[in-house]
Amino acid sequence: VNSDHTVTIESTNAYYGLMSQGTTALIPSKTMSSGKAVIDVVLYAAVPQVISVRDISRPAGDTELDADTLTLTVLPNQDTARRLLVLVPDEAHVPGSQTGKSGNAATTKAGTPLEWVTVKACDAYYNQIDTYEPVVVLSSTVGGSADPFAVLPVSGDDTRINGGSRTFLNTIMFKVATGGAANRILKATAIGYSDSDSSAMVTDSDTLYGLQVIMPGEIAVPGSVTGKSQSPSAQKAGLAVSPVIVKAVDKYWNIIA
């Protein structure tokens, strides 16, 4: 073999599709010396991968060298830090990638349970590890503030991950709308694992239900039983009462724009 050939190594799945960026370390091309080249390869996705070598630079008139392939079974790395992964509708698990998932989170609706939410226990590269079975605690925030009105499963056996994964079917529901902003987060925590935040989600209001009156001194609290807190402030005879706010709301007291 001529020493001036340059080769590159590619990582593909079992069907010879190139692994997506982030699932394997960048593998630079390398010029062989004395008929060989040593190239370090780091694989992150715990799926069957095919390693192939390709001749990308050869002297004029030379035919391309035959490529060799090697099929490897890549196992999750249980020696790395443990982390959780939250998946919501319209997302898919992508082990070995930077975020562990692909897709865009579906818009949720006040009062409508999410069809499913999956929490996975993973290694540092988002490969699911079937022997990990922590008890997960779920919480939700809107705009960075806790949402006390989110309907979430109580932590315990019902939130324990089994075989590396747990899917919650029609059990998670939000009552507070986000006003069109993608600022709702569903967080999963477990002892000994790095926390995982869901992708930012939009929660739309439900359909028009009625009117709400907010008097001076009262504060609107969407998602609560009465839709407001505090008591109306005392008013003086003969003076205008201001402001008096009337809102069109859904049954969870979210304003209908």
PDB file of N, CA and C in Angstrom, residues 90-182:
ATOM      1  N   ASP A  90     -44.248  13.885  20.669  1.00  0.00           N
ATOM      2  CA  ASP A  90     -43.564  14.410  19.471  1.00  0.00           C
ATOM      3  C   ASP A  90     -42.050  14.399  19.608  1.00  0.00           C
ATOM      4  N   GLU A  91     -41.531  13.770  20.662  1.00  0.00           N
ATOM      5  CA  GLU A  91     -40.086  13.608  20.799  1.00  0.00           C
ATOM      6  C   GLU A  91     -39.721  12.133  20.711  1.00  0.00           C
ATOM      7  N   ALA A  92     -38.462  11.858  20.336  1.00  0.00           N
ATOM      8  CA  ALA A  92     -37.967  10.489  20.225  1.00  0.00           C
ATOM      9  C   ALA A  92     -36.611  10.388  20.893  1.00  0.00           C
ATOM     10  N   HIS A  93     -36.331   9.218  21.439  1.00  0.00           N
ATOM     11  CA  HIS A  93     -35.059   8.957  22.107  1.00  0.00           C
ATOM     12  C   HIS A  93     -33.961   8.778  21.069  1.00  0.00           C
ATOM     13  N   VAL A  94     -32.840   9.511  21.237  1.00  0.00           N
ATOM     14  CA  VAL A  94     -31.682   9.382  20.346  1.00  0.00           C
ATOM     15  C   VAL A  94     -30.451   9.174  21.225  1.00  0.00           C
ATOM     16  N   PRO A  95     -30.173   7.922  21.604  1.00  0.00           N
ATOM     17  CA  PRO A  95     -29.014   7.667  22.461  1.00  0.00           C
ATOM     18  C   PRO A  95     -27.716   8.096  21.794  1.00  0.00           C
ATOM     19  N   GLY A  96     -26.801   8.621  22.593  1.00  0.00           N
ATOM     20  CA  GLY A  96     -25.504   9.047  22.084  1.00  0.00           C
ATOM     21  C   GLY A  96     -25.468  10.473  21.591  1.00  0.00           C
ATOM     22  N   SER A  97     -26.613  11.117  21.424  1.00  0.00           N
ATOM     23  CA  SER A  97     -26.639  12.499  20.944  1.00  0.00           C
ATOM     24  C   SER A  97     -26.442  13.467  22.107  1.00  0.00           C
ATOM     25  N   GLN A  98     -26.292  14.749  21.795  1.00  0.00           N
ATOM     26  CA  GLN A  98     -25.993  15.734  22.830  1.00  0.00           C
ATOM     27  C   GLN A  98     -27.146  15.942  23.803  1.00  0.00           C
ATOM     28  N   THR A  99     -28.387  15.847  23.316  1.00  0.00           N
ATOM     29  CA  THR A  99     -29.547  16.052  24.182  1.00  0.00           C
ATOM     30  C   THR A  99     -30.269  14.758  24.514  1.00  0.00           C
ATOM     31  N   GLY A 100     -29.933  13.674  23.804  1.00  0.00           N
ATOM     32  CA  GLY A 100     -30.586  12.396  24.037  1.00  0.00           C
ATOM     33  C   GLY A 100     -31.924  12.245  23.354  1.00  0.00           C
ATOM     34  N   LYS A 101     -32.325  13.258  22.585  1.00  0.00           N
ATOM     35  CA  LYS A 101     -33.645  13.183  21.955  1.00  0.00           C
ATOM     36  C   LYS A 101     -33.698  14.052  20.715  1.00  0.00           C
ATOM     37  N   SER A 102     -34.758  13.871  19.941  1.00  0.00           N
ATOM     38  CA  SER A 102     -35.000  14.683  18.757  1.00  0.00           C
ATOM     39  C   SER A 102     -36.475  15.046  18.714  1.00  0.00           C
ATOM     40  N   GLY A 103     -36.813  15.995  17.837  1.00  0.00           N
ATOM     41  CA  GLY A 103     -38.202  16.421  17.706  1.00  0.00           C
ATOM     42  C   GLY A 103     -38.489  17.662  18.528  1.00  0.00           C
ATOM     43  N   ASN A 104     -39.713  18.183  18.371  1.00  0.00           N
ATOM     44  CA  ASN A 104     -40.157  19.364  19.098  1.00  0.00           C
ATOM     45  C   ASN A 104     -41.347  18.995  19.971  1.00  0.00           C
ATOM     46  N   ALA A 105     -41.297  19.403  21.221  1.00  0.00           N
ATOM     47  CA  ALA A 105     -42.356  19.057  22.161  1.00  0.00           C
ATOM     48  C   ALA A 105     -43.716  19.538  21.666  1.00  0.00           C
ATOM     49  N   ALA A 106     -44.722  18.673  21.775  1.00  0.00           N
ATOM     50  CA  ALA A 106     -46.072  19.032  21.355  1.00  0.00           C
ATOM     51  C   ALA A 106     -46.666  20.079  22.289  1.00  0.00           C
ATOM     52  N   THR A 107     -47.542  20.913  21.747  1.00  0.00           N
ATOM     53  CA  THR A 107     -48.261  21.888  22.567  1.00  0.00           C
ATOM     54  C   THR A 107     -49.273  21.166  23.445  1.00  0.00           C
ATOM     55  N   THR A 108     -49.323  21.535  24.715  1.00  0.00           N
ATOM     56  CA  THR A 108     -50.284  20.940  25.637  1.00  0.00           C
ATOM     57  C   THR A 108     -51.480  21.874  25.798  1.00  0.00           C
ATOM     58  N   LYS A 109     -52.517  21.370  26.440  1.00  0.00           N
ATOM     59  CA  LYS A 109     -53.735  22.163  26.619  1.00  0.00           C
ATOM     60  C   LYS A 109     -54.205  22.050  28.056  1.00  0.00           C
ATOM     61  N   ALA A 110     -54.586  23.163  28.641  1.00  0.00           N
ATOM     62  CA  ALA A 110     -55.049  23.171  30.028  1.00  0.00           C
ATOM     63  C   ALA A 110     -56.209  22.192  30.188  1.00  0.00           C
ATOM     64  N   GLY A 111     -56.078  21.311  31.174  1.00  0.00           N
ATOM     65  CA  GLY A 111     -57.152  20.366  31.459  1.00  0.00           C
ATOM     66  C   GLY A 111     -57.120  19.086  30.664  1.00  0.00           C
ATOM     67  N   THR A 112     -56.223  18.985  29.684  1.00  0.00           N
ATOM     68  CA  THR A 112     -56.113  17.776  28.868  1.00  0.00           C
ATOM     69  C   THR A 112     -54.849  17.028  29.252  1.00  0.00           C
ATOM     70  N   PRO A 113     -54.961  15.798  29.752  1.00  0.00           N
ATOM     71  CA  PRO A 113     -53.758  15.050  30.151  1.00  0.00           C
ATOM     72  C   PRO A 113     -52.837  14.808  28.967  1.00  0.00           C
ATOM     73  N   LEU A 114     -51.548  14.831  29.221  1.00  0.00           N
ATOM     74  CA  LEU A 114     -50.590  14.463  28.182  1.00  0.00           C
ATOM     75  C   LEU A 114     -50.772  12.984  27.876  1.00  0.00           C
ATOM     76  N   GLU A 115     -50.794  12.657  26.597  1.00  0.00           N
ATOM     77  CA  GLU A 115     -51.014  11.269  26.197  1.00  0.00           C
ATOM     78  C   GLU A 115     -49.979  10.346  26.824  1.00  0.00           C
ATOM     79  N   TRP A 116     -48.746  10.805  26.861  1.00  0.00           N
ATOM     80  CA  TRP A 116     -47.689  10.025  27.508  1.00  0.00           C
ATOM     81  C   TRP A 116     -46.531  10.934  27.871  1.00  0.00           C
ATOM     82  N   VAL A 117     -45.806  10.538  28.893  1.00  0.00           N
ATOM     83  CA  VAL A 117     -44.516  11.133  29.264  1.00  0.00           C
ATOM     84  C   VAL A 117     -43.620   9.968  29.668  1.00  0.00           C
ATOM     85  N   THR A 118     -42.426   9.912  29.111  1.00  0.00           N
ATOM     86  CA  THR A 118     -41.495   8.833  29.426  1.00  0.00           C
ATOM     87  C   THR A 118     -40.264   9.403  30.124  1.00  0.00           C
ATOM     88  N   VAL A 119     -39.863   8.748  31.199  1.00  0.00           N
ATOM     89  CA  VAL A 119     -38.627   9.092  31.898  1.00  0.00           C
ATOM     90  C   VAL A 119     -37.700   7.887  31.824  1.00  0.00           C
ATOM     91  N   LYS A 120     -36.483   8.111  31.347  1.00  0.00           N
ATOM     92  CA  LYS A 120     -35.509   7.040  31.213  1.00  0.00           C
ATOM     93  C   LYS A 120     -34.326   7.267  32.152  1.00  0.00           C
ATOM     94  N   ALA A 121     -33.768   6.166  32.642  1.00  0.00           N
ATOM     95  CA  ALA A 121     -32.544   6.208  33.427  1.00  0.00           C
ATOM     96  C   ALA A 121     -31.394   5.820  32.505  1.00  0.00           C
ATOM     97  N   CYS A 122     -30.400   6.697  32.383  1.00  0.00           N
ATOM     98  CA  CYS A 122     -29.382   6.551  31.339  1.00  0.00           C
ATOM     99  C   CYS A 122     -27.969   6.682  31.900  1.00  0.00           C
ATOM    100  N   ASP A 123     -27.015   6.331  31.031  1.00  0.00           N
ATOM    101  CA  ASP A 123     -25.625   6.650  31.325  1.00  0.00           C
ATOM    102  C   ASP A 123     -25.369   8.089  30.885  1.00  0.00           C
ATOM    103  N   ALA A 124     -24.131   8.515  30.908  1.00  0.00           N
ATOM    104  CA  ALA A 124     -23.816   9.908  30.590  1.00  0.00           C
ATOM    105  C   ALA A 124     -24.101  10.279  29.148  1.00  0.00           C
ATOM    106  N   TYR A 125     -24.313   9.255  28.283  1.00  0.00           N
ATOM    107  CA  TYR A 125     -24.520   9.503  26.860  1.00  0.00           C
ATOM    108  C   TYR A 125     -25.952   9.209  26.437  1.00  0.00           C
ATOM    109  N   TYR A 126     -26.848   9.196  27.417  1.00  0.00           N
ATOM    110  CA  TYR A 126     -28.276   8.972  27.191  1.00  0.00           C
ATOM    111  C   TYR A 126     -28.593   7.588  26.636  1.00  0.00           C
ATOM    112  N   ASN A 127     -27.749   6.612  26.935  1.00  0.00           N
ATOM    113  CA  ASN A 127     -28.088   5.230  26.643  1.00  0.00           C
ATOM    114  C   ASN A 127     -28.881   4.677  27.821  1.00  0.00           C
ATOM    115  N   GLN A 128     -30.044   4.130  27.539  1.00  0.00           N
ATOM    116  CA  GLN A 128     -30.863   3.561  28.602  1.00  0.00           C
ATOM    117  C   GLN A 128     -30.167   2.358  29.220  1.00  0.00           C
ATOM    118  N   ILE A 129     -30.184   2.295  30.563  1.00  0.00           N
ATOM    119  CA  ILE A 129     -29.593   1.159  31.271  1.00  0.00           C
ATOM    120  C   ILE A 129     -30.705   0.442  32.030  1.00  0.00           C
ATOM    121  N   ASP A 130     -30.984  -0.785  31.614  1.00  0.00           N
ATOM    122  CA  ASP A 130     -32.147  -1.510  32.105  1.00  0.00           C
ATOM    123  C   ASP A 130     -32.080  -1.850  33.580  1.00  0.00           C
ATOM    124  N   THR A 131     -30.886  -1.860  34.148  1.00  0.00           N
ATOM    125  CA  THR A 131     -30.758  -2.215  35.570  1.00  0.00           C
ATOM    126  C   THR A 131     -30.971  -1.020  36.491  1.00  0.00           C
ATOM    127  N   TYR A 132     -31.097   0.178  35.940  1.00  0.00           N
ATOM    128  CA  TYR A 132     -31.336   1.370  36.753  1.00  0.00           C
ATOM    129  C   TYR A 132     -32.834   1.473  37.051  1.00  0.00           C
ATOM    130  N   GLU A 133     -33.202   1.556  38.331  1.00  0.00           N
ATOM    131  CA  GLU A 133     -34.619   1.600  38.704  1.00  0.00           C
ATOM    132  C   GLU A 133     -34.861   2.576  39.862  1.00  0.00           C
ATOM    133  N   PRO A 134     -34.539   3.863  39.668  1.00  0.00           N
ATOM    134  CA  PRO A 134     -34.755   4.830  40.748  1.00  0.00           C
ATOM    135  C   PRO A 134     -36.228   5.252  40.848  1.00  0.00           C
ATOM    136  N   VAL A 135     -36.588   5.793  42.006  1.00  0.00           N
ATOM    137  CA  VAL A 135     -37.898   6.430  42.180  1.00  0.00           C
ATOM    138  C   VAL A 135     -37.780   7.876  41.722  1.00  0.00           C
ATOM    139  N   VAL A 136     -38.648   8.276  40.814  1.00  0.00           N
ATOM    140  CA  VAL A 136     -38.574   9.599  40.197  1.00  0.00           C
ATOM    141  C   VAL A 136     -39.555  10.556  40.869  1.00  0.00           C
ATOM    142  N   VAL A 137     -39.113  11.788  41.051  1.00  0.00           N
ATOM    143  CA  VAL A 137     -39.976  12.868  41.534  1.00  0.00           C
ATOM    144  C   VAL A 137     -40.204  13.832  40.376  1.00  0.00           C
ATOM    145  N   LEU A 138     -41.467  14.101  40.066  1.00  0.00           N
ATOM    146  CA  LEU A 138     -41.816  15.002  38.968  1.00  0.00           C
ATOM    147  C   LEU A 138     -42.323  16.335  39.510  1.00  0.00           C
ATOM    148  N   SER A 139     -41.922  17.415  38.851  1.00  0.00           N
ATOM    149  CA  SER A 139     -42.403  18.746  39.205  1.00  0.00           C
ATOM    150  C   SER A 139     -42.509  19.566  37.924  1.00  0.00           C
ATOM    151  N   SER A 140     -43.200  20.704  38.013  1.00  0.00           N
ATOM    152  CA  SER A 140     -43.367  21.536  36.819  1.00  0.00           C
ATOM    153  C   SER A 140     -43.209  23.008  37.170  1.00  0.00           C
ATOM    154  N   THR A 141     -42.664  23.759  36.226  1.00  0.00           N
ATOM    155  CA  THR A 141     -42.527  25.205  36.381  1.00  0.00           C
ATOM    156  C   THR A 141     -43.084  25.908  35.153  1.00  0.00           C
ATOM    157  N   VAL A 142     -43.502  27.143  35.351  1.00  0.00           N
ATOM    158  CA  VAL A 142     -43.936  28.014  34.251  1.00  0.00           C
ATOM    159  C   VAL A 142     -43.160  29.311  34.379  1.00  0.00           C
ATOM    160  N   GLY A 143     -42.374  29.626  33.365  1.00  0.00           N
ATOM    161  CA  GLY A 143     -41.574  30.842  33.415  1.00  0.00           C
ATOM    162  C   GLY A 143     -40.576  30.843  34.555  1.00  0.00           C
ATOM    163  N   GLY A 144     -40.149  29.660  34.982  1.00  0.00           N
ATOM    164  CA  GLY A 144     -39.168  29.553  36.059  1.00  0.00           C
ATOM    165  C   GLY A 144     -39.760  29.477  37.457  1.00  0.00           C
ATOM    166  N   SER A 145     -41.079  29.675  37.571  1.00  0.00           N
ATOM    167  CA  SER A 145     -41.744  29.602  38.877  1.00  0.00           C
ATOM    168  C   SER A 145     -42.507  28.294  39.012  1.00  0.00           C
ATOM    169  N   ALA A 146     -42.527  27.747  40.215  1.00  0.00           N
ATOM    170  CA  ALA A 146     -43.207  26.474  40.450  1.00  0.00           C
ATOM    171  C   ALA A 146     -44.691  26.582  40.110  1.00  0.00           C
ATOM    172  N   ASP A 147     -45.218  25.526  39.521  1.00  0.00           N
ATOM    173  CA  ASP A 147     -46.642  25.447  39.206  1.00  0.00           C
ATOM    174  C   ASP A 147     -47.293  24.494  40.212  1.00  0.00           C
ATOM    175  N   PRO A 148     -47.925  25.036  41.261  1.00  0.00           N
ATOM    176  CA  PRO A 148     -48.505  24.167  42.296  1.00  0.00           C
ATOM    177  C   PRO A 148     -49.781  23.470  41.859  1.00  0.00           C
ATOM    178  N   PHE A 149     -50.302  23.827  40.688  1.00  0.00           N
ATOM    179  CA  PHE A 149     -51.584  23.282  40.259  1.00  0.00           C
ATOM    180  C   PHE A 149     -51.428  22.174  39.204  1.00  0.00           C
ATOM    181  N   ALA A 150     -50.197  21.833  38.863  1.00  0.00           N
ATOM    182  CA  ALA A 150     -49.974  20.740  37.919  1.00  0.00           C
ATOM    183  C   ALA A 150     -50.414  19.426  38.569  1.00  0.00           C
ATOM    184  N   VAL A 151     -51.068  18.591  37.790  1.00  0.00           N
ATOM    185  CA  VAL A 151     -51.512  17.275  38.267  1.00  0.00           C
ATOM    186  C   VAL A 151     -50.426  16.271  37.908  1.00  0.00           C
ATOM    187  N   LEU A 152     -49.734  15.761  38.935  1.00  0.00           N
ATOM    188  CA  LEU A 152     -48.583  14.890  38.731  1.00  0.00           C
ATOM    189  C   LEU A 152     -48.715  13.657  39.615  1.00  0.00           C
ATOM    190  N   PRO A 153     -48.162  12.524  39.194  1.00  0.00           N
ATOM    191  CA  PRO A 153     -48.214  11.326  40.027  1.00  0.00           C
ATOM    192  C   PRO A 153     -47.411  11.509  41.309  1.00  0.00           C
ATOM    193  N   VAL A 154     -47.920  10.944  42.398  1.00  0.00           N
ATOM    194  CA  VAL A 154     -47.236  11.012  43.690  1.00  0.00           C
ATOM    195  C   VAL A 154     -46.034  10.081  43.665  1.00  0.00           C
ATOM    196  N   SER A 155     -44.905  10.579  44.135  1.00  0.00           N
ATOM    197  CA  SER A 155     -43.674   9.796  44.103  1.00  0.00           C
ATOM    198  C   SER A 155     -43.807   8.553  44.974  1.00  0.00           C
ATOM    199  N   GLY A 156     -43.290   7.454  44.478  1.00  0.00           N
ATOM    200  CA  GLY A 156     -43.353   6.181  45.178  1.00  0.00           C
ATOM    201  C   GLY A 156     -43.245   5.059  44.165  1.00  0.00           C
ATOM    202  N   ASP A 157     -43.860   3.936  44.476  1.00  0.00           N
ATOM    203  CA  ASP A 157     -43.792   2.799  43.562  1.00  0.00           C
ATOM    204  C   ASP A 157     -44.374   3.133  42.188  1.00  0.00           C
ATOM    205  N   ASP A 158     -45.367   4.060  42.165  1.00  0.00           N
ATOM    206  CA  ASP A 158     -45.987   4.415  40.885  1.00  0.00           C
ATOM    207  C   ASP A 158     -45.084   5.266  40.008  1.00  0.00           C
ATOM    208  N   THR A 159     -43.995   5.775  40.571  1.00  0.00           N
ATOM    209  CA  THR A 159     -43.058   6.565  39.760  1.00  0.00           C
ATOM    210  C   THR A 159     -41.690   5.904  39.684  1.00  0.00           C
ATOM    211  N   ARG A 160     -41.593   4.662  40.131  1.00  0.00           N
ATOM    212  CA  ARG A 160     -40.314   3.954  40.053  1.00  0.00           C
ATOM    213  C   ARG A 160     -40.068   3.499  38.619  1.00  0.00           C
ATOM    214  N   ILE A 161     -38.874   3.751  38.132  1.00  0.00           N
ATOM    215  CA  ILE A 161     -38.488   3.304  36.799  1.00  0.00           C
ATOM    216  C   ILE A 161     -38.252   1.797  36.835  1.00  0.00           C
ATOM    217  N   ASN A 162     -38.826   1.109  35.869  1.00  0.00           N
ATOM    218  CA  ASN A 162     -38.674  -0.340  35.766  1.00  0.00           C
ATOM    219  C   ASN A 162     -37.955  -0.675  34.469  1.00  0.00           C
ATOM    220  N   GLY A 163     -36.860  -1.419  34.567  1.00  0.00           N
ATOM    221  CA  GLY A 163     -36.134  -1.799  33.360  1.00  0.00           C
ATOM    222  C   GLY A 163     -35.561  -0.617  32.610  1.00  0.00           C
ATOM    223  N   GLY A 164     -35.209   0.442  33.336  1.00  0.00           N
ATOM    224  CA  GLY A 164     -34.566   1.598  32.718  1.00  0.00           C
ATOM    225  C   GLY A 164     -35.496   2.654  32.170  1.00  0.00           C
ATOM    226  N   SER A 165     -36.823   2.420  32.236  1.00  0.00           N
ATOM    227  CA  SER A 165     -37.747   3.383  31.635  1.00  0.00           C
ATOM    228  C   SER A 165     -39.105   3.307  32.319  1.00  0.00           C
ATOM    229  N   ARG A 166     -39.804   4.442  32.368  1.00  0.00           N
ATOM    230  CA  ARG A 166     -41.167   4.479  32.906  1.00  0.00           C
ATOM    231  C   ARG A 166     -41.994   5.442  32.056  1.00  0.00           C
ATOM    232  N   THR A 167     -43.135   4.976  31.571  1.00  0.00           N
ATOM    233  CA  THR A 167     -44.029   5.815  30.783  1.00  0.00           C
ATOM    234  C   THR A 167     -45.303   6.072  31.563  1.00  0.00           C
ATOM    235  N   PHE A 168     -45.657   7.341  31.689  1.00  0.00           N
ATOM    236  CA  PHE A 168     -46.877   7.749  32.383  1.00  0.00           C
ATOM    237  C   PHE A 168     -47.940   8.056  31.337  1.00  0.00           C
ATOM    238  N   LEU A 169     -49.009   7.282  31.328  1.00  0.00           N
ATOM    239  CA  LEU A 169     -50.054   7.406  30.316  1.00  0.00           C
ATOM    240  C   LEU A 169     -51.241   8.188  30.870  1.00  0.00           C
ATOM    241  N   ASN A 170     -51.522   9.341  30.265  1.00  0.00           N
ATOM    242  CA  ASN A 170     -52.701  10.145  30.607  1.00  0.00           C
ATOM    243  C   ASN A 170     -52.814  10.424  32.107  1.00  0.00           C
ATOM    244  N   THR A 171     -51.695  10.632  32.764  1.00  0.00           N
ATOM    245  CA  THR A 171     -51.709  10.895  34.208  1.00  0.00           C
ATOM    246  C   THR A 171     -51.140  12.259  34.568  1.00  0.00           C
ATOM    247  N   ILE A 172     -50.548  12.965  33.624  1.00  0.00           N
ATOM    248  CA  ILE A 172     -49.941  14.272  33.883  1.00  0.00           C
ATOM    249  C   ILE A 172     -50.769  15.339  33.178  1.00  0.00           C
ATOM    250  N   MET A 173     -51.202  16.343  33.928  1.00  0.00           N
ATOM    251  CA  MET A 173     -52.073  17.372  33.360  1.00  0.00           C
ATOM    252  C   MET A 173     -51.698  18.736  33.921  1.00  0.00           C
ATOM    253  N   PHE A 174     -51.812  19.754  33.089  1.00  0.00           N
ATOM    254  CA  PHE A 174     -51.541  21.128  33.494  1.00  0.00           C
ATOM    255  C   PHE A 174     -52.824  21.941  33.436  1.00  0.00           C
ATOM    256  N   LYS A 175     -52.991  22.851  34.394  1.00  0.00           N
ATOM    257  CA  LYS A 175     -54.173  23.716  34.439  1.00  0.00           C
ATOM    258  C   LYS A 175     -53.843  25.156  34.080  1.00  0.00           C
ATOM    259  N   VAL A 176     -52.575  25.535  34.218  1.00  0.00           N
ATOM    260  CA  VAL A 176     -52.164  26.918  33.991  1.00  0.00           C
ATOM    261  C   VAL A 176     -51.638  27.076  32.573  1.00  0.00           C
ATOM    262  N   ALA A 177     -52.243  27.973  31.813  1.00  0.00           N
ATOM    263  CA  ALA A 177     -51.792  28.254  30.450  1.00  0.00           C
ATOM    264  C   ALA A 177     -50.555  29.151  30.487  1.00  0.00           C
ATOM    265  N   THR A 178     -49.767  29.091  29.428  1.00  0.00           N
ATOM    266  CA  THR A 178     -48.530  29.878  29.377  1.00  0.00           C
ATOM    267  C   THR A 178     -48.659  31.116  28.498  1.00  0.00           C
ATOM    268  N   GLY A 179     -49.859  31.418  28.038  1.00  0.00           N
ATOM    269  CA  GLY A 179     -50.046  32.620  27.233  1.00  0.00           C
ATOM    270  C   GLY A 179     -49.303  32.588  25.913  1.00  0.00           C
ATOM    271  N   GLY A 180     -49.143  31.396  25.348  1.00  0.00           N
ATOM    272  CA  GLY A 180     -48.469  31.262  24.056  1.00  0.00           C
ATOM    273  C   GLY A 180     -46.966  31.115  24.144  1.00  0.00           C
ATOM    274  N   ALA A 181     -46.400  31.280  25.341  1.00  0.00           N
ATOM    275  CA  ALA A 181     -44.944  31.181  25.502  1.00  0.00           C
ATOM    276  C   ALA A 181     -44.539  29.728  25.760  1.00  0.00           C
ATOM    277  N   ALA A 182     -43.431  29.333  25.163  1.00  0.00           N
ATOM    278  CA  ALA A 182     -42.889  27.989  25.411  1.00  0.00           C
ATOM    279  C   ALA A 182     -42.001  28.056  26.642  1.00  0.00           C
TER     280      ALA A 182
END
